[in-house]
């Protein structure tokens, strides 16, 4: 028999057990989770085959015939690269032997949410998690913050590519102005929280600091080459997939949260990322979201305070913060406090049945019907993380239908009592066990298990 702790490790920290996982995890579930917390994160081989967002953007902006050619190239890259890349990322979650790593990639990707609906993001947003999120999930929060906010997908999603300092060389010639969207969401959604103690003046100051961060642009680069010669300096600095153009940057000192940042071009936001990480409001905000994700929809204040202290003491060392979350007594107390999101549920079903193959059409169709398509969150706030958002009659019916469809494909090849122990173990209720024993067929029994309350929670 399997233990409750093994269930928690597999379903809450992982993405659901694959055949045999619960028996293996029973030896030391907490150690299995802890062993996956590694500062250096390798990009899975299946994801390394795709070109980076910079190369895609250079192909798009370098296309002939200006806007028409760029749109055509963007559509082609979306079909041939971005869609297959999204499907491969989903498959990685199904087959992964490091599912806690995949959960944290999804957690931070949702915290720093971007959408693929806007502009060239249909071609590049699929690269965002691989390039900006995955390398930093167990590193420093300030590095994760910097990488996420300066990635082209975020700059497009929150309109920073439209933001131009009015006193910058470009702003003086074209009468362009500053866009505050990215600055506002950094303070409200990514660091301090809505009650974190900032004002409209701070939003304006951060927006000015962020001017200059834009997407790689070949046509602009060609025009800039002339300016570089005249000004005797480079106009673009490159930081991973992101680019900083000083020609767009608002010059002069800025005052943010009471601190004066002297003119420093791209270095200004690097320092801001460090300072926001050290702000106590950020520690409390991030701790609250982590405890909500792993402990309960209403996060216990004692747990939040404990995780926030680790965040402050380590200046946002996410390996230490994550270890502290895994070490909470409360996280191992109740096996079923959280509802699986649609994506979590679909991944858990496919992992339980060891079905790694999934087509793009099937993935989009199922998740659209359940209301959680990849990279399509309804707002910059990302997907909700409480049961209230996902446990509705309509969505539960779709889950039951999906469970039946999968069970039909398995047929009677799988013994229901064995599958019950693979997936739920000791956590299976007497009611679920009774339904499985009384099921008219093996298919029906498998469907009962996948649709059970225990399987739909973590």
XYZ file of C-alpha atoms in Angstrom:
458
model
C 0.000 0.000 0.000
C 1.130 3.529 -0.671
C 1.226 6.339 1.822
C -0.487 9.694 2.007
C 2.879 11.465 1.770
C 3.701 9.728 -1.501
C 0.350 10.909 -2.898
C 1.117 14.495 -1.834
C 4.597 14.376 -3.361
C 3.312 12.994 -6.662
C 0.125 15.028 -7.054
C 0.853 18.347 -5.309
C 4.561 18.852 -5.917
C 4.643 16.722 -9.047
C 2.138 16.525 -11.876
C 0.540 13.203 -10.957
C 2.164 9.750 -10.715
C 3.243 7.629 -13.625
C 2.863 3.838 -13.241
C 4.921 2.693 -10.279
C 5.739 6.184 -8.981
C 3.734 5.980 -5.744
C 5.472 2.749 -4.705
C 8.896 4.286 -5.376
C 8.089 7.590 -3.649
C 6.853 5.870 -0.509
C 10.448 5.301 0.578
C 11.090 9.036 1.114
C 8.629 11.397 -0.610
C 10.134 14.617 0.767
C 13.658 13.643 -0.342
C 12.306 12.958 -3.856
C 10.923 16.495 -4.032
C 14.030 18.104 -2.500
C 16.345 16.298 -4.949
C 14.711 18.147 -7.839
C 15.687 21.582 -6.477
C 18.825 22.302 -8.499
C 20.189 25.764 -9.191
C 21.453 24.812 -12.649
C 18.598 23.861 -14.935
C 19.245 22.128 -18.240
C 16.904 22.747 -21.125
C 15.256 19.393 -22.036
C 16.628 18.003 -25.296
C 13.217 18.063 -26.975
C 12.966 21.833 -26.413
C 16.471 22.647 -27.633
C 15.497 21.884 -31.234
C 13.530 25.136 -31.618
C 15.101 28.409 -32.722
C 15.238 31.194 -30.133
C 12.926 34.188 -29.974
C 15.694 36.556 -31.128
C 16.248 34.615 -34.334
C 12.503 34.510 -34.947
C 12.106 38.248 -34.412
C 15.060 39.038 -36.659
C 13.482 36.921 -39.389
C 10.149 38.709 -38.924
C 11.420 42.283 -38.751
C 13.925 41.652 -41.511
C 11.245 40.406 -43.888
C 10.784 42.245 -47.136
C 7.731 44.422 -47.924
C 7.605 45.973 -44.449
C 4.439 45.199 -42.454
C 2.826 42.795 -44.902
C 5.965 40.694 -45.185
C 6.490 40.726 -41.441
C 2.967 39.514 -40.740
C 3.316 36.741 -43.299
C 6.626 35.625 -41.784
C 5.177 35.811 -38.265
C 2.287 33.557 -39.266
C 4.634 31.056 -40.852
C 6.859 30.900 -37.749
C 3.795 30.527 -35.548
C 2.608 27.499 -37.526
C 5.942 25.842 -38.117
C 7.768 26.587 -34.859
C 5.616 28.034 -32.072
C 2.693 25.592 -32.193
C 4.904 22.477 -32.290
C 7.010 24.001 -29.504
C 3.947 24.442 -27.259
C 2.901 20.844 -27.878
C 6.417 19.633 -27.062
C 6.415 21.614 -23.811
C 3.167 19.929 -22.830
C 4.571 16.517 -23.736
C 7.597 17.264 -21.557
C 5.272 17.661 -18.584
C 3.684 14.292 -19.328
C 6.920 12.302 -19.660
C 9.138 14.202 -17.194
C 11.019 12.354 -14.474
C 11.462 15.761 -12.781
C 7.816 16.832 -12.471
C 8.431 19.234 -9.565
C 10.752 21.169 -11.876
C 8.004 21.317 -14.498
C 5.489 22.475 -11.869
C 7.772 25.341 -10.839
C 8.316 26.347 -14.483
C 4.531 26.533 -14.814
C 4.133 28.383 -11.477
C 6.620 31.126 -12.328
C 5.442 31.261 -15.940
C 1.969 31.994 -14.626
C 3.271 34.544 -12.097
C 5.055 36.392 -14.924
C 2.208 35.675 -17.321
C 2.364 36.564 -21.018
C -0.156 35.890 -23.793
C 0.332 34.762 -27.363
C -2.603 36.789 -28.689
C -0.810 40.087 -29.222
C 1.340 40.982 -32.244
C 4.414 38.882 -32.870
C 3.833 36.960 -29.646
C 2.025 34.276 -31.612
C 5.502 33.466 -32.956
C 7.715 33.941 -29.909
C 5.699 33.567 -26.656
C 6.202 29.804 -26.757
C 9.937 30.401 -26.239
C 9.388 32.575 -23.157
C 9.292 29.785 -20.542
C 12.405 28.122 -21.941
C 14.434 31.319 -22.242
C 13.296 33.518 -19.348
C 11.688 31.255 -16.714
C 13.244 27.781 -16.635
C 16.897 28.852 -16.123
C 15.998 30.823 -12.955
C 13.310 28.829 -11.093
C 15.790 27.852 -8.364
C 18.136 30.820 -8.761
C 17.852 34.416 -7.565
C 14.431 36.074 -7.799
C 16.083 39.277 -9.055
C 17.556 37.366 -12.019
C 14.178 35.783 -12.762
C 12.496 39.187 -12.517
C 15.036 40.815 -14.847
C 14.908 37.981 -17.399
C 11.078 37.882 -17.452
C 10.515 41.642 -17.749
C 13.122 42.173 -20.475
C 12.085 39.196 -22.604
C 10.569 40.261 -25.950
C 7.339 38.355 -25.197
C 6.752 40.445 -22.051
C 7.780 43.695 -23.771
C 5.218 43.028 -26.508
C 2.495 41.735 -24.162
C 2.614 44.759 -21.855
C 3.333 47.358 -24.552
C 6.830 48.419 -23.531
C 7.842 48.298 -27.189
C 5.586 51.364 -27.613
C 7.216 53.260 -24.749
C 9.599 56.051 -25.706
C 11.181 58.638 -23.456
C 9.932 62.054 -24.651
C 13.378 63.542 -24.016
C 15.249 60.651 -25.647
C 16.908 61.197 -29.052
C 14.063 59.287 -30.749
C 11.300 60.870 -28.653
C 12.382 64.405 -29.493
C 12.152 63.686 -33.221
C 8.943 61.624 -33.272
C 6.943 63.142 -30.347
C 6.393 59.717 -28.742
C 5.638 59.181 -25.056
C 5.971 56.714 -22.195
C 3.671 53.696 -21.777
C 3.117 52.669 -18.138
C 1.592 49.200 -18.574
C 4.682 47.106 -17.846
C 5.777 49.285 -14.922
C 2.341 49.091 -13.301
C 2.143 45.292 -13.586
C 5.691 44.818 -12.283
C 4.751 46.632 -9.086
C 1.202 45.292 -8.719
C 1.435 41.721 -10.020
C 5.100 40.697 -10.035
C 6.725 42.200 -6.931
C 5.137 44.449 -4.286
C 1.465 43.555 -4.726
C -1.441 45.982 -5.011
C -1.078 47.025 -1.356
C 2.706 47.076 -1.469
C 3.153 50.757 -0.743
C 3.807 52.329 -4.150
C 2.178 55.379 -5.717
C 1.368 56.613 -9.217
C 4.636 58.596 -9.117
C 6.505 55.307 -8.618
C 4.719 53.777 -11.611
C 5.751 56.774 -13.731
C 9.364 56.586 -12.512
C 9.636 52.860 -13.225
C 8.060 53.359 -16.661
C 10.770 55.937 -17.430
C 13.452 53.517 -16.226
C 12.054 50.849 -18.544
C 12.147 53.021 -21.671
C 14.682 51.626 -24.107
C 13.787 47.967 -23.535
C 12.377 46.839 -26.871
C 12.505 43.962 -29.314
C 15.328 43.174 -31.747
C 14.530 44.876 -35.014
C 16.654 44.448 -38.135
C 15.203 47.413 -39.985
C 15.742 49.641 -36.952
C 19.232 48.228 -36.560
C 20.092 49.154 -40.140
C 18.881 52.712 -39.562
C 20.730 52.811 -36.275
C 24.013 51.903 -37.938
C 24.186 55.413 -39.363
C 23.448 56.919 -35.980
C 26.075 54.758 -34.308
C 28.676 56.213 -36.661
C 27.531 59.787 -36.098
C 27.244 59.383 -32.331
C 30.361 57.225 -32.028
C 28.625 54.676 -29.771
C 26.456 51.582 -30.051
C 22.716 52.199 -29.904
C 21.710 48.658 -28.926
C 22.780 46.492 -25.997
C 21.823 42.796 -25.995
C 20.792 40.839 -22.911
C 19.839 37.305 -23.800
C 16.783 37.497 -26.049
C 16.125 41.127 -25.009
C 17.482 44.371 -26.415
C 18.032 47.821 -24.908
C 18.125 50.853 -27.221
C 19.487 53.968 -25.546
C 17.963 56.090 -28.332
C 14.529 55.341 -26.784
C 15.554 55.745 -23.133
C 14.380 58.702 -21.063
C 17.578 60.383 -19.797
C 18.220 61.753 -16.323
C 17.762 60.663 -12.713
C 14.516 58.969 -11.561
C 13.105 58.608 -8.054
C 11.457 55.247 -7.326
C 10.154 54.276 -3.870
C 12.189 57.077 -2.325
C 15.500 56.098 -3.939
C 17.211 58.159 -6.637
C 18.498 56.192 -9.616
C 21.095 58.185 -11.529
C 21.129 57.978 -15.308
C 22.488 54.548 -16.122
C 20.721 53.291 -19.238
C 20.129 49.545 -19.092
C 21.801 49.292 -15.656
C 18.912 51.206 -14.066
C 16.444 48.322 -14.277
C 19.073 45.774 -13.209
C 19.469 47.738 -9.950
C 15.693 48.167 -9.602
C 15.245 44.381 -9.867
C 17.651 43.938 -6.939
C 15.962 46.621 -4.861
C 12.442 45.314 -5.493
C 13.617 41.840 -4.446
C 14.886 43.296 -1.147
C 11.599 45.085 -0.462
C 9.632 43.377 2.370
C 6.383 43.750 0.418
C 7.804 41.573 -2.365
C 8.773 38.884 0.141
C 5.248 38.821 1.580
C 3.573 38.890 -1.833
C 5.638 36.027 -3.267
C 5.327 33.986 -0.061
C 1.545 34.357 -0.154
C 1.364 33.050 -3.722
C 3.659 30.093 -2.982
C 1.738 29.079 0.138
C -1.559 29.439 -1.727
C -0.251 27.171 -4.489
C 1.079 24.440 -2.207
C -0.880 24.608 1.076
C -4.378 26.066 0.763
C -6.535 28.518 -1.185
C -6.602 30.661 1.976
C -2.893 30.632 2.864
C -2.194 30.368 6.622
C -0.533 33.567 7.857
C 2.046 31.664 9.939
C 3.242 29.821 6.847
C 3.316 33.015 4.787
C 5.388 34.752 7.474
C 7.829 31.822 7.629
C 8.390 31.746 3.850
C 8.595 35.547 3.622
C 11.362 35.532 6.254
C 13.402 33.031 4.225
C 12.851 35.179 1.123
C 14.063 38.302 2.974
C 16.995 36.605 4.718
C 18.314 35.090 1.481
C 17.461 38.101 -0.726
C 15.156 35.995 -2.843
C 17.219 32.804 -3.168
C 14.518 30.654 -4.754
C 16.272 27.353 -4.014
C 16.174 28.143 -0.283
C 12.659 29.571 -0.482
C 11.400 26.465 -2.284
C 13.079 24.145 0.222
C 11.324 26.063 2.993
C 7.959 25.528 1.286
C 8.621 21.777 0.971
C 9.627 21.764 4.634
C 6.350 23.230 5.937
C 4.476 20.798 8.201
C 1.152 22.025 6.852
C 2.038 21.105 3.271
C 2.123 17.406 4.259
C -0.972 17.434 6.472
C -3.930 17.193 4.090
C -3.732 15.296 0.780
C -6.614 17.083 -0.960
C -6.752 20.831 -0.181
C -6.167 22.082 -3.739
C -8.159 21.577 -6.952
C -6.190 20.668 -10.055
C -6.430 23.247 -12.825
C -7.559 21.902 -16.237
C -3.964 21.741 -17.454
C -2.897 19.892 -14.293
C -5.817 17.488 -14.643
C -5.120 16.654 -18.301
C -1.396 16.166 -17.626
C -2.139 13.964 -14.589
C -4.513 11.750 -16.610
C -1.980 11.273 -19.401
C 0.851 10.597 -16.930
C -1.260 8.023 -15.077
C -1.938 6.164 -18.318
C 1.632 6.716 -19.628
C 0.259 8.261 -22.822
C 2.996 10.641 -23.954
C 1.737 11.216 -27.462
C -0.613 14.146 -27.892
C -1.471 16.093 -31.013
C -1.697 19.858 -31.215
C -5.330 19.630 -32.273
C -6.254 17.382 -29.340
C -4.376 19.571 -26.852
C -5.981 22.804 -28.008
C -9.416 21.242 -28.259
C -9.484 19.703 -24.793
C -7.965 22.679 -23.011
C -10.160 25.179 -24.840
C -13.260 23.276 -23.739
C -11.948 23.232 -20.169
C -11.110 26.942 -20.313
C -7.321 26.923 -19.977
C -5.480 27.075 -23.291
C -1.700 27.526 -23.032
C -0.518 31.151 -23.044
C -4.072 32.474 -23.113
C -4.718 33.656 -19.537
C -7.555 36.200 -19.389
C -5.351 38.997 -17.999
C -1.744 39.799 -16.973
C -2.696 38.387 -13.563
C -2.390 34.905 -15.062
C -4.609 31.918 -14.329
C -6.382 31.802 -10.930
C -5.043 29.438 -8.271
C -8.148 28.622 -6.256
C -10.804 25.915 -6.521
C -13.536 28.502 -7.020
C -12.213 29.235 -10.514
C -12.130 25.633 -11.712
C -14.760 23.619 -9.824
C -17.906 24.500 -11.745
C -20.553 22.039 -13.032
C -19.763 22.680 -16.712
C -16.040 22.166 -16.345
C -16.491 19.077 -14.173
C -18.705 17.513 -16.827
C -16.002 18.124 -19.442
C -13.451 16.457 -17.157
C -15.685 13.416 -16.778
C -16.107 13.216 -20.562
C -12.333 13.437 -21.017
C -11.817 10.664 -18.431
C -14.270 8.447 -20.299
C -12.606 9.137 -23.661
C -9.221 8.155 -22.269
C -10.588 5.078 -20.516
C -12.138 3.919 -23.781
C -8.727 4.017 -25.444
C -7.255 1.892 -22.646
C -10.102 -0.628 -22.823
C -9.876 -3.605 -20.510
C -6.094 -3.934 -20.787
C -5.539 -2.336 -17.385
C -6.641 -3.927 -14.097
C -8.714 -1.294 -12.205
C -7.473 -2.302 -8.747
C -3.856 -1.962 -9.905
C -4.598 1.416 -11.538
C -6.298 2.584 -8.329
C -3.149 1.885 -6.339
C -0.958 3.485 -9.031
C -2.868 6.733 -8.897
C -4.567 7.189 -5.512
C -3.127 4.577 -3.176
C -4.174 4.991 0.444
C -5.936 8.279 -0.310
C -8.735 6.556 -2.268
C -12.009 6.902 -0.365
C -14.327 4.015 0.448
C -16.860 5.537 -1.959
C -14.378 5.527 -4.842
C -13.261 1.985 -4.056
C -16.905 0.891 -4.014
C -17.596 2.511 -7.390
C -14.552 0.847 -8.913
C -15.509 -2.589 -7.556
C -19.075 -2.210 -8.822
C -18.197 -0.799 -12.253
C -19.801 -2.719 -15.148
C -16.513 -2.825 -17.082
C -12.805 -2.110 -16.767
C -13.249 0.983 -18.906
C -15.912 2.348 -16.582
C -13.740 1.624 -13.548
C -10.757 3.518 -15.010
C -13.063 6.432 -15.857
C -14.410 6.458 -12.255
C -10.854 6.702 -10.898
C -9.816 9.568 -13.211
C -13.061 11.437 -12.523
C -12.964 10.853 -8.752
C -12.694 13.762 -6.338
C -9.340 12.455 -5.096
C -7.790 12.408 -8.578
C -9.052 15.903 -9.375
C -7.348 17.371 -6.340
C -3.782 17.618 -5.199
